[in-house]
PDB file of C-alpha atoms in Angstrom:
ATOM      1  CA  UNK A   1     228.543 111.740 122.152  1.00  0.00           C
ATOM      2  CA  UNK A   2     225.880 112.625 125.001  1.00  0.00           C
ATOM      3  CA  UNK A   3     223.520 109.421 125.382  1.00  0.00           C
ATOM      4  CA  UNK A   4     220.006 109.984 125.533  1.00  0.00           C
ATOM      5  CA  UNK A   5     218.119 109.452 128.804  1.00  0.00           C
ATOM      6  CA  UNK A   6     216.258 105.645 127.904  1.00  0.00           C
ATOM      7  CA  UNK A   7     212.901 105.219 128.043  1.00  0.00           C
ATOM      8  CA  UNK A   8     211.368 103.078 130.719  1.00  0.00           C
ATOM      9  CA  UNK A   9     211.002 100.198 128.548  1.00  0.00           C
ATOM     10  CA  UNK A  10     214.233 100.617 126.801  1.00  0.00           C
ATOM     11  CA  UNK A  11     215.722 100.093 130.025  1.00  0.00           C
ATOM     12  CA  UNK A  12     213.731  97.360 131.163  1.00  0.00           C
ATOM     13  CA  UNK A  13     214.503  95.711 128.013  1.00  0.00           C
ATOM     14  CA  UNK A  14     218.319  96.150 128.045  1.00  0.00           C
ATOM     15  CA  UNK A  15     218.191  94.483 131.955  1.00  0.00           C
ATOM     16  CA  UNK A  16     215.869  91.319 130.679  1.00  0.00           C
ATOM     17  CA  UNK A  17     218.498  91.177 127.721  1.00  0.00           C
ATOM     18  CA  UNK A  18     221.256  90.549 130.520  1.00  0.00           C
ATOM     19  CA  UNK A  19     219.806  86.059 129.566  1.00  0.00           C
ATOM     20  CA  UNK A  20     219.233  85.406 126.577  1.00  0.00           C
ATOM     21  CA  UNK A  21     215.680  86.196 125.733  1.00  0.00           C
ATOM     22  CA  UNK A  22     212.967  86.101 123.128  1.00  0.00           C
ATOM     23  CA  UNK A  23     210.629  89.159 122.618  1.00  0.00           C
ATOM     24  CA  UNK A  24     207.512  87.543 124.610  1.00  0.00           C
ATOM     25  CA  UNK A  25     210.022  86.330 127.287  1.00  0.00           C
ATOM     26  CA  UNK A  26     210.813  89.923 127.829  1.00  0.00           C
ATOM     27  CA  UNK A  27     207.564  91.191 127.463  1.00  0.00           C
ATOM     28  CA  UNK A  28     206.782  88.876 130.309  1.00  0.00           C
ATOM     29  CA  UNK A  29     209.913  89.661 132.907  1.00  0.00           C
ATOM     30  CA  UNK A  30     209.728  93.472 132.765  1.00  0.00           C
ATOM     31  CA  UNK A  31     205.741  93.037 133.488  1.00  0.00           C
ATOM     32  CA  UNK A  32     206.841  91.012 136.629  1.00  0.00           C
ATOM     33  CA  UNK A  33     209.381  93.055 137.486  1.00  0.00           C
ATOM     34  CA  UNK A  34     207.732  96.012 137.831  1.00  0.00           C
ATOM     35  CA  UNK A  35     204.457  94.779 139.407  1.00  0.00           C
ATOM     36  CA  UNK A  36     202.225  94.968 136.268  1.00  0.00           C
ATOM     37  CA  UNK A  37     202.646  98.526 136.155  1.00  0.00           C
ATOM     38  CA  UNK A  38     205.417  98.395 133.017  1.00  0.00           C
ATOM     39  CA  UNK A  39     203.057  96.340 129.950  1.00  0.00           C
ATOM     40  CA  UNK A  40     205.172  96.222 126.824  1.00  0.00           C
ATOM     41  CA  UNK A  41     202.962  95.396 124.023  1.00  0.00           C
ATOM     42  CA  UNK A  42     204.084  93.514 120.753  1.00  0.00           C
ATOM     43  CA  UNK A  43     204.027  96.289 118.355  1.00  0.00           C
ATOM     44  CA  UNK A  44     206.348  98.317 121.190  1.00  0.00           C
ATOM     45  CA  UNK A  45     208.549  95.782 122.030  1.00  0.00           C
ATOM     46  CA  UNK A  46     209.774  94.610 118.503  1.00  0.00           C
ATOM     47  CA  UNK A  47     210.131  97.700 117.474  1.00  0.00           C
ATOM     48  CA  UNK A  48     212.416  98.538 120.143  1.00  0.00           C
ATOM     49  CA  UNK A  49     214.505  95.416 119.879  1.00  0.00           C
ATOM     50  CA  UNK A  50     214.902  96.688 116.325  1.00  0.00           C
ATOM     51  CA  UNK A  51     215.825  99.854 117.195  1.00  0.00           C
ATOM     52  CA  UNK A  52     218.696  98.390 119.474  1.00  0.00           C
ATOM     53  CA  UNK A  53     219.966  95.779 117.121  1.00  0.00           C
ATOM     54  CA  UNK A  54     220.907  98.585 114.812  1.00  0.00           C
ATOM     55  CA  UNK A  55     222.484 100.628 117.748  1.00  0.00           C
ATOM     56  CA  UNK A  56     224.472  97.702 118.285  1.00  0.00           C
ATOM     57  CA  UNK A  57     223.072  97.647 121.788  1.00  0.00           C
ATOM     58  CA  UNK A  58     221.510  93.978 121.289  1.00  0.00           C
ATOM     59  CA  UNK A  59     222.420  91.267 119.203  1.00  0.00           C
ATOM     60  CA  UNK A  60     220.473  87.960 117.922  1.00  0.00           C
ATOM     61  CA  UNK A  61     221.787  84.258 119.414  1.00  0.00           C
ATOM     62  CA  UNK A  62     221.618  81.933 116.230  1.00  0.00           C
ATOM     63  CA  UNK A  63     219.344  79.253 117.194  1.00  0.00           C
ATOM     64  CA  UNK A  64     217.853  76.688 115.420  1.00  0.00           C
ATOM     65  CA  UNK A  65     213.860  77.118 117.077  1.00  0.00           C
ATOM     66  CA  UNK A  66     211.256  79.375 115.560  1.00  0.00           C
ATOM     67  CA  UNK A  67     211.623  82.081 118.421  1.00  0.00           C
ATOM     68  CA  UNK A  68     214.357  84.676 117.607  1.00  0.00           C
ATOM     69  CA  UNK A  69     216.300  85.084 120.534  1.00  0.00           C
ATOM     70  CA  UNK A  70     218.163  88.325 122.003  1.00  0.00           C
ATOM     71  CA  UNK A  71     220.946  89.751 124.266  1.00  0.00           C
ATOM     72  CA  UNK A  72     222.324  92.588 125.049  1.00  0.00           C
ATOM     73  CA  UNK A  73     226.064  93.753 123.875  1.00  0.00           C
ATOM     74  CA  UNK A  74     228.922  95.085 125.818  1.00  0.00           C
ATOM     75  CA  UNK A  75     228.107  98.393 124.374  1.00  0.00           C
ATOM     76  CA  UNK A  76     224.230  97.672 125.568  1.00  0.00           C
ATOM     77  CA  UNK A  77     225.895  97.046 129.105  1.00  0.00           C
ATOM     78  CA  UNK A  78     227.732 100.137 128.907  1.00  0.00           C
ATOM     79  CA  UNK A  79     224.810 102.395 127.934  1.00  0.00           C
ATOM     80  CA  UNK A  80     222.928 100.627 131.142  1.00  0.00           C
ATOM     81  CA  UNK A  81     225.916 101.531 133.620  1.00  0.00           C
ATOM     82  CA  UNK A  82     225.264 104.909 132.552  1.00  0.00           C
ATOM     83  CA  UNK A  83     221.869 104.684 132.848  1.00  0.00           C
ATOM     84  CA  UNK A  84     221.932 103.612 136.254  1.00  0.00           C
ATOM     85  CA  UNK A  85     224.708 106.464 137.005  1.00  0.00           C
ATOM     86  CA  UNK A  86     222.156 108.722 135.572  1.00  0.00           C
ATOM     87  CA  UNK A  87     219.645 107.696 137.979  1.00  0.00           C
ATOM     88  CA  UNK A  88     221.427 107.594 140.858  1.00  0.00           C
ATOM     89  CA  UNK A  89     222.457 111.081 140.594  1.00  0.00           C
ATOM     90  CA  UNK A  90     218.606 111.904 140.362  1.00  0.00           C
ATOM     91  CA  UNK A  91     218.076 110.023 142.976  1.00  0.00           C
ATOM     92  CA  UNK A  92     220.887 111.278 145.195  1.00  0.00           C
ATOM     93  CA  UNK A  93     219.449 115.195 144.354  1.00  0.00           C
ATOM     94  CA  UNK A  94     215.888 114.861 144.715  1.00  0.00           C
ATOM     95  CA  UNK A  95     216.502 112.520 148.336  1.00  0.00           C
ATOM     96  CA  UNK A  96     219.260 115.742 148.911  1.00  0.00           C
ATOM     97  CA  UNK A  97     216.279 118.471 148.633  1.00  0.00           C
ATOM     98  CA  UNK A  98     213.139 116.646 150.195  1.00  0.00           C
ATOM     99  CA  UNK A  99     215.641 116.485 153.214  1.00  0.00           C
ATOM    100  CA  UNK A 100     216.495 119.870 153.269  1.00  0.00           C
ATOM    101  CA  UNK A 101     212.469 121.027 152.596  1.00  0.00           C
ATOM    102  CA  UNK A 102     212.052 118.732 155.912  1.00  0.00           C
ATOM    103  CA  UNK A 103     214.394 120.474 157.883  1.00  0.00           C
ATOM    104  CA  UNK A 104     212.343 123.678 157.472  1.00  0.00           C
TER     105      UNK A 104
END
C-alpha cells in the first residue's frame, strides 16, 4: 500500500510523539518548533491523535494522572522514515532545478 503524503501537522505530531506526550504538550512543541508559524488547535489536534491511534501509528501510555498521554508506534516511526525519504527527494529535485535555472 502507497502511504499518503502527511499533513504538516500530522508530521509534526508523529516527531513530538517520539517522548511521551499529552495533547497540549504537543500542541506546545510543534508551535516552538516551527517558530509559531505551525498552531495546532484543540479541536485539530485530538482529532488527529484519534485518527492515528486507530492507524496504529500512536498508542496511549497507561498512567494514573488525568492527562492522557501518547507515543508514537514502530509502525508511526516507519511511516515518518518515509516521510522524511519523501521529502528529501523533493528537496534533492527542486535544489537539482533552481541550480540548473541558475546556470542559465
Amino acid at each position: 500500500m502507497l502511504q499518503q503524503p502527511l499533513t504538516e501537522g500530522v508530521y509534526y505530531i508523529l516527531l513530538a510523539l517520539y517522548e511521551p506526550r499529552h495533547g497540549y504538550g504537543i500542541m506546545q512543541i510543534v508551535e516552538e518548533w516551527s517558530d509559531g508559524r505551525v498552531k495546532l488547535g484543540a479541536g485539530t489536534t485530538y482529532g488527529a491523535l484519534k485518527n492515528l491511534q486507530e492507524k496504529k501509528f500512536i498508542e496511549t501510555l497507561a498512567g494514573e494522572g488525568r492527562k492522557k498521554e501518547y507515543v508514537i508506534t514502530s509502525l508511526g516511526k516507519q511511516i515518518v522514515e518515509a516521510e522524511v525519504t519523501r521529502i528529501k527527494e523533493l528537496y534533492n529535485n527542486g535544489r537539482k532545478i533552481i541550480k540548473a535555472e541558475g546556470d542559465l
